[in-house]
Short mmCIF file of C-alpha atoms in Angstrom, two decimals:
data_model
loop_
_atom_site.label_atom_id
_atom_site.label_comp_id
_atom_site.label_asym_id
_atom_site.label_seq_id
_atom_site.Cartn_x
_atom_site.Cartn_y
_atom_site.Cartn_z
CA UNK O 117 31.45 203.56 -113.16
CA UNK O 118 31.75 206.24 -111.41
CA UNK O 119 35.17 208.46 -110.92
CA UNK O 120 36.68 210.17 -108.02
CA UNK O 121 35.85 214.07 -110.19
CA UNK O 122 31.92 212.80 -110.11
CA UNK O 123 31.19 211.68 -106.59
CA UNK O 124 30.04 214.00 -103.70
CA UNK O 125 29.83 212.48 -101.06
CA UNK O 126 30.48 208.36 -99.62
CA UNK O 127 27.43 206.66 -98.06
CA UNK O 128 29.84 205.36 -94.27
CA UNK O 129 28.91 201.88 -93.21
CA UNK O 130 26.01 201.83 -90.54
CA UNK O 131 26.53 201.05 -86.76
CA UNK O 132 22.73 199.16 -86.67
CA UNK O 133 20.29 198.02 -89.64
CA UNK O 134 17.38 199.54 -87.60
CA UNK O 135 16.15 202.47 -86.45
CA UNK O 136 16.05 201.11 -82.57
CA UNK O 137 19.06 200.11 -82.19
CA UNK O 138 21.26 202.76 -84.38
CA UNK O 139 20.15 205.25 -81.52
CA UNK O 140 20.98 202.45 -79.10
CA UNK O 141 24.05 202.98 -80.06
CA UNK O 142 24.47 206.55 -80.13
CA UNK O 143 23.50 207.13 -77.04
CA UNK O 144 25.90 204.08 -75.63
CA UNK O 145 29.04 206.39 -78.09
CA UNK O 146 27.99 209.36 -76.55
CA UNK O 147 28.37 208.36 -73.90
CA UNK O 148 32.11 207.28 -74.20
CA UNK O 149 32.45 210.78 -76.20
CA UNK O 150 30.76 212.62 -73.06
CA UNK O 151 33.88 210.53 -70.97
CA UNK O 152 36.84 210.72 -73.44
CA UNK O 153 35.81 214.47 -72.82
CA UNK O 154 36.08 214.33 -69.35
CA UNK O 155 38.56 212.58 -68.70
CA UNK O 156 40.90 214.29 -71.36
CA UNK O 157 38.89 217.49 -70.17
CA UNK O 158 39.88 217.25 -66.69
CA UNK O 159 43.42 215.70 -66.87
CA UNK O 160 44.10 218.52 -68.52
CA UNK O 161 42.79 221.54 -66.35
CA UNK O 162 45.02 219.38 -63.48
CA UNK O 163 48.19 219.83 -65.39
CA UNK O 164 47.55 223.79 -66.50
CA UNK O 165 46.58 224.16 -63.12
CA UNK O 166 48.64 223.09 -60.20
CA UNK O 167 52.42 223.92 -60.96
CA UNK O 168 53.44 221.09 -59.19
CA UNK O 169 52.98 219.43 -62.36
CA UNK O 170 55.02 221.75 -64.26
CA UNK O 171 57.09 219.19 -65.77
CA UNK O 172 58.38 217.90 -68.65
CA UNK O 173 56.21 214.44 -68.04
CA UNK O 174 52.95 215.94 -68.19
CA UNK O 175 53.73 218.65 -69.87
CA UNK O 176 54.40 215.77 -72.78
CA UNK O 177 50.83 214.05 -70.94
CA UNK O 178 48.99 217.53 -71.87
CA UNK O 179 49.27 216.96 -75.30
CA UNK O 180 48.39 213.64 -74.90
CA UNK O 181 45.05 214.16 -73.73
CA UNK O 182 44.62 217.31 -76.29
CA UNK O 183 45.92 214.70 -79.16
CA UNK O 184 43.14 212.37 -77.99
CA UNK O 185 40.21 214.98 -77.39
CA UNK O 186 41.09 215.59 -81.37
CA UNK O 187 41.10 212.31 -82.00
CA UNK O 188 38.29 210.76 -81.12
CA UNK O 189 36.50 213.99 -81.72
CA UNK O 190 37.47 213.39 -85.40
CA UNK O 191 35.56 210.60 -86.29
CA UNK O 192 32.36 210.47 -82.52
CA UNK O 193 30.54 212.89 -83.75
CA UNK O 194 29.88 212.44 -86.90
CA UNK O 195 28.95 208.28 -86.30
CA UNK O 196 26.58 209.32 -83.88
CA UNK O 197 24.73 212.51 -86.28
CA UNK O 198 24.52 209.65 -88.81
CA UNK O 199 23.00 207.23 -86.31
CA UNK O 200 20.37 209.88 -84.81
CA UNK O 201 19.12 211.21 -88.70
CA UNK O 202 19.04 207.72 -89.85
CA UNK O 203 21.34 208.54 -92.36
CA UNK O 204 25.15 207.72 -94.31
CA UNK O 205 26.28 210.47 -96.45
CA UNK O 206 29.42 212.19 -95.73
CA UNK O 207 30.83 215.05 -98.16
CA UNK O 208 33.90 214.47 -100.08
CA UNK O 209 35.26 217.21 -98.80
CA UNK O 210 34.39 216.03 -95.06
CA UNK O 211 35.09 212.23 -95.69
CA UNK O 212 39.05 214.09 -96.76
CA UNK O 213 38.99 216.26 -93.98
CA UNK O 214 37.95 213.04 -91.05
CA UNK O 215 40.81 211.23 -93.85
CA UNK O 216 43.50 214.19 -92.53
CA UNK O 217 42.53 214.45 -89.15
CA UNK O 218 42.83 211.33 -88.45
CA UNK O 219 45.64 210.74 -89.29
CA UNK O 220 47.40 213.93 -88.64
CA UNK O 221 46.27 213.38 -84.83
CA UNK O 222 47.56 209.16 -84.90
CA UNK O 223 50.13 209.55 -86.05
CA UNK O 224 51.61 212.67 -83.73
CA UNK O 225 50.39 210.55 -80.93
CA UNK O 226 52.22 207.50 -81.41
CA UNK O 227 55.70 211.14 -82.57
CA UNK O 228 54.36 211.70 -78.33
CA UNK O 229 54.18 208.35 -77.33
CA UNK O 230 57.95 208.30 -78.55
CA UNK O 231 58.88 210.89 -77.04
CA UNK O 232 57.83 209.95 -73.49
CA UNK O 233 59.26 206.84 -73.72
CA UNK O 234 62.59 208.99 -74.17
CA UNK O 235 61.48 211.88 -71.67
CA UNK O 236 61.80 208.81 -68.96
CA UNK O 237 65.10 207.26 -70.20
CA UNK O 238 66.61 210.30 -69.35
CA UNK O 239 65.11 210.59 -66.03
CA UNK O 240 65.97 207.00 -65.33
CA UNK O 241 69.45 206.48 -66.11
CA UNK O 242 71.13 209.73 -66.27
CA UNK O 243 68.76 211.52 -63.56
CA UNK O 244 71.62 213.88 -63.22
CA UNK O 245 71.52 214.95 -67.16
CA UNK O 246 67.23 215.76 -66.74
CA UNK O 247 67.25 219.37 -66.31
CA UNK O 248 69.66 220.17 -69.13
CA UNK O 249 68.05 217.48 -71.48
CA UNK O 250 64.21 218.46 -70.68
CA UNK O 251 64.70 222.20 -69.78
CA UNK O 252 61.73 223.53 -71.49
CA UNK O 253 62.98 224.68 -74.59
CA UNK O 254 63.96 221.16 -74.81
CA UNK O 255 60.29 219.97 -74.63
CA UNK O 256 58.49 222.29 -76.89
CA UNK O 257 60.39 222.20 -79.26
CA UNK O 258 59.61 217.81 -78.92
CA UNK O 259 56.60 218.47 -78.51
CA UNK O 260 56.48 220.91 -82.57
CA UNK O 261 58.07 218.51 -83.95
CA UNK O 262 55.93 215.85 -82.78
CA UNK O 263 52.69 218.03 -84.23
CA UNK O 264 54.46 219.04 -87.12
CA UNK O 265 55.49 214.87 -88.05
CA UNK O 266 51.87 213.81 -87.63
CA UNK O 267 50.64 217.41 -89.44
CA UNK O 268 53.54 215.75 -92.66
CA UNK O 269 53.23 212.68 -93.07
CA UNK O 270 48.81 212.92 -92.66
CA UNK O 271 49.06 215.59 -95.58
CA UNK O 272 50.95 213.66 -97.24
CA UNK O 273 49.03 210.26 -96.54
CA UNK O 274 45.71 212.35 -97.69
CA UNK O 275 47.04 213.96 -100.83
CA UNK O 276 48.32 210.69 -102.19
CA UNK O 277 44.95 208.71 -101.16
CA UNK O 278 42.52 211.17 -102.59
CA UNK O 279 43.80 212.16 -105.85
CA UNK O 280 43.87 208.21 -106.54
CA UNK O 281 40.90 207.97 -109.49
CA UNK O 282 37.31 206.19 -107.61
CA UNK O 283 35.70 204.22 -109.98
CA UNK O 284 34.93 201.44 -107.35
CA UNK O 285 31.43 203.57 -105.73
CA UNK O 286 31.19 205.64 -103.03
CA UNK O 287 30.85 203.53 -100.62
CA UNK O 288 32.83 203.17 -97.39
CA UNK O 289 33.04 200.08 -95.15
CA UNK O 290 33.47 201.17 -91.70
CA UNK O 291 31.01 203.90 -89.33
CA UNK O 292 34.37 206.65 -90.44
CA UNK O 293 36.55 207.68 -93.89
CA UNK O 294 39.39 205.44 -93.65
CA UNK O 295 42.27 204.78 -95.77
CA UNK O 296 42.16 201.23 -96.39
CA UNK O 297 38.41 201.82 -97.14
CA UNK O 298 38.86 204.82 -99.66
CA UNK O 299 42.09 202.76 -101.87
CA UNK O 300 39.29 199.31 -102.34
CA UNK O 301 37.62 201.93 -104.47
CA UNK O 302 40.99 203.12 -106.32
CA UNK O 303 40.12 201.99 -109.91
CA UNK O 304 43.91 200.04 -109.78
CA UNK O 305 44.49 197.29 -107.10
CA UNK O 306 48.05 198.48 -106.74
CA UNK O 307 49.71 201.48 -107.15
CA UNK O 308 52.89 202.94 -106.34
CA UNK O 309 52.53 205.29 -104.61
CA UNK O 310 50.67 204.40 -102.58
CA UNK O 311 52.60 201.36 -101.82
CA UNK O 312 56.12 203.00 -101.88
CA UNK O 313 54.34 205.82 -98.73
CA UNK O 314 52.73 202.05 -96.86
CA UNK O 315 56.31 201.20 -97.18
CA UNK O 316 57.37 203.81 -95.73
CA UNK O 317 55.34 204.23 -93.03
CA UNK O 318 56.10 200.76 -91.74
CA UNK O 319 59.26 202.15 -91.32
CA UNK O 320 58.37 204.88 -89.29
CA UNK O 321 56.58 203.39 -87.43
CA UNK O 322 58.18 200.10 -86.34
CA UNK O 323 61.38 202.70 -85.93
CA UNK O 324 59.67 204.39 -83.60
CA UNK O 325 58.54 201.23 -81.60
CA UNK O 326 62.14 199.54 -81.27
CA UNK O 327 63.32 203.19 -79.67
CA UNK O 328 60.76 202.06 -77.09
CA UNK O 329 60.95 198.93 -76.86
CA UNK O 330 65.43 199.61 -76.23
CA UNK O 331 64.85 202.63 -74.68
CA UNK O 332 62.53 200.29 -71.67
CA UNK O 333 65.48 198.05 -71.50
CA UNK O 334 67.53 200.31 -70.84
CA UNK O 335 64.99 201.60 -67.97
CA UNK O 336 64.36 198.25 -66.61
CA UNK O 337 68.23 197.20 -66.05
CA UNK O 338 68.49 200.68 -64.05
CA UNK O 339 65.58 200.07 -61.74
CA UNK O 340 66.89 197.17 -60.91
CA UNK O 341 69.57 198.53 -60.60
CA UNK O 342 68.59 200.75 -57.26
CA UNK O 343 69.24 199.81 -54.27
CA UNK O 344 66.15 201.20 -52.47
CA UNK O 345 62.52 199.60 -53.04
CA UNK O 346 61.27 202.92 -52.95
CA UNK O 347 63.18 203.79 -55.82
CA UNK O 348 62.13 200.87 -58.02
CA UNK O 349 58.46 201.64 -56.83
CA UNK O 350 59.04 205.18 -57.69
CA UNK O 351 60.50 204.33 -60.78
CA UNK O 352 58.23 201.47 -61.73
CA UNK O 353 54.97 203.92 -60.59
CA UNK O 354 56.05 206.34 -63.24
CA UNK O 355 56.94 203.46 -66.88
CA UNK O 356 54.01 201.62 -65.92
CA UNK O 357 51.13 203.97 -67.10
CA UNK O 358 52.56 204.84 -70.21
CA UNK O 359 54.46 201.28 -71.12
CA UNK O 360 50.66 200.87 -70.40
CA UNK O 361 48.97 202.75 -72.97
CA UNK O 362 51.57 202.34 -75.42
CA UNK O 363 50.36 198.89 -75.00
CA UNK O 364 46.99 200.12 -75.73
CA UNK O 365 47.81 201.89 -78.54
CA UNK O 366 50.36 199.40 -80.55
CA UNK O 367 48.38 196.24 -80.19
CA UNK O 368 44.81 197.37 -81.20
CA UNK O 369 46.81 199.08 -83.86
CA UNK O 370 48.26 195.77 -84.81
CA UNK O 371 45.30 194.55 -85.07
CA UNK O 372 43.47 196.54 -86.91
CA UNK O 373 45.50 196.38 -90.13
CA UNK O 374 47.89 193.16 -89.70
CA UNK O 375 45.20 190.35 -88.48
CA UNK O 376 44.88 188.01 -91.32
CA UNK O 377 42.41 188.20 -93.64
CA UNK O 378 40.73 185.28 -92.87
CA UNK O 379 38.91 187.15 -90.23
CA UNK O 380 38.37 190.19 -92.37
CA UNK O 381 34.50 190.72 -92.14
CA UNK O 382 31.79 194.27 -92.42
CA UNK O 383 31.09 193.66 -88.95
CA UNK O 384 34.82 192.78 -87.34
CA UNK O 385 36.05 196.03 -89.50
CA UNK O 386 33.77 197.56 -87.62
CA UNK O 387 33.97 196.94 -84.50
CA UNK O 388 38.22 196.38 -84.79
CA UNK O 389 37.89 199.88 -85.46
CA UNK O 390 36.18 201.09 -82.86
CA UNK O 391 39.19 199.59 -80.55
CA UNK O 392 41.29 201.11 -82.04
CA UNK O 393 39.87 204.39 -82.47
CA UNK O 394 38.19 204.91 -79.59
CA UNK O 395 38.99 202.79 -77.40
CA UNK O 396 42.26 204.52 -76.82
CA UNK O 397 41.14 207.90 -75.93
CA UNK O 398 39.10 207.00 -74.14
CA UNK O 399 40.68 204.36 -71.37
CA UNK O 400 43.99 206.99 -71.30
CA UNK O 401 43.15 209.22 -68.72
CA UNK O 402 41.91 206.27 -66.70
CA UNK O 403 45.30 204.51 -66.75
CA UNK O 404 47.69 207.43 -65.87
CA UNK O 405 45.48 209.21 -62.88
CA UNK O 406 44.47 205.29 -61.12
CA UNK O 407 47.91 205.53 -59.48
CA UNK O 408 49.31 208.03 -60.03
CA UNK O 409 49.39 210.47 -56.50
CA UNK O 410 49.60 213.05 -58.56
CA UNK O 411 47.28 213.41 -61.32
CA UNK O 412 45.07 212.15 -58.42
CA UNK O 413 45.38 215.63 -56.15
CA UNK O 414 44.94 218.02 -58.26
CA UNK O 415 41.94 216.73 -60.08
CA UNK O 416 41.00 216.37 -56.75
CA UNK O 417 42.04 220.34 -56.27
CA UNK O 418 40.26 220.79 -60.06
CA UNK O 419 36.75 218.94 -58.23
CA UNK O 420 36.46 220.94 -55.06
CA UNK O 421 37.19 224.28 -56.79
CA UNK O 422 34.95 223.71 -58.85
CA UNK O 423 31.76 222.13 -56.88
CA UNK O 424 32.43 225.35 -55.12
CA UNK O 425 32.12 227.44 -57.97
CA UNK O 426 29.03 225.53 -58.45
CA UNK O 427 27.60 226.28 -54.95
CA UNK O 428 29.16 230.22 -55.09
CA UNK O 429 26.66 230.83 -58.43
CA UNK O 430 23.68 228.90 -57.12
CA UNK O 431 23.96 231.03 -53.70
CA UNK O 432 24.70 234.44 -55.72
CA UNK O 433 21.41 233.67 -58.18
CA UNK O 434 19.77 232.87 -55.63
#
């Protein structure tokens, strides 16, 4: 039987059985990928260029957009290339890199969402101390901590996963390299290191989730005590997009990893993987810009400048 030292590549799950359907999936994924790049790119550009958005909330939103771009870029380009060239192969190093970057960006994003809930808690429950608790240095430190925690967690998880002997073949039943699918190729059904790491991971995720829930309980209690309807509306308008993003992130993740075994099948696993790896990065920019007047105004300025530049360039060249 093959072992991990003899495996030079893995075979990913094809998106469809026929070339025509694979081509259709390629164009569909390309459209989703470009939409995610456009949405997150516009959010990043608007926050970076508009001085009115140089606040802690939008600084964290900029980081979230960058993480979303990285997350979807880790999985979709390889899946699209395989669909276009009608192949399933990914190198051993490429698979390890995909696992590392996906875990890194995903865990950093959840850490950042937790920090963003703290930002909203301070802004609404302790507004007089907001400038002190959320100054530029504190924001940079918290953002760096989220990225650093994601990096260390991913490094530990990836090293633990790919140090296991693999003797169950090289077929990964997913359209990208995913830790649960790699573990199915392991020689042993249970590994103490991986079990300990999974328990540790679950504890961290649960701790972050409890922190977010407690923060929003305090936020909603503070909002309900506000005397003016305008103040309540403004508070809710800044909190609801973040709450929607957290709900989307957590619900897709829970359904992916905690759903009953009876619902597990190659086609269902594929749909679920698309839900938690592709849908959140694509929808997050839409959620944040849908009811945010400041983001809309900044995006309008960016688009107007882009149109003006293109017209000027066209007139200059002609």
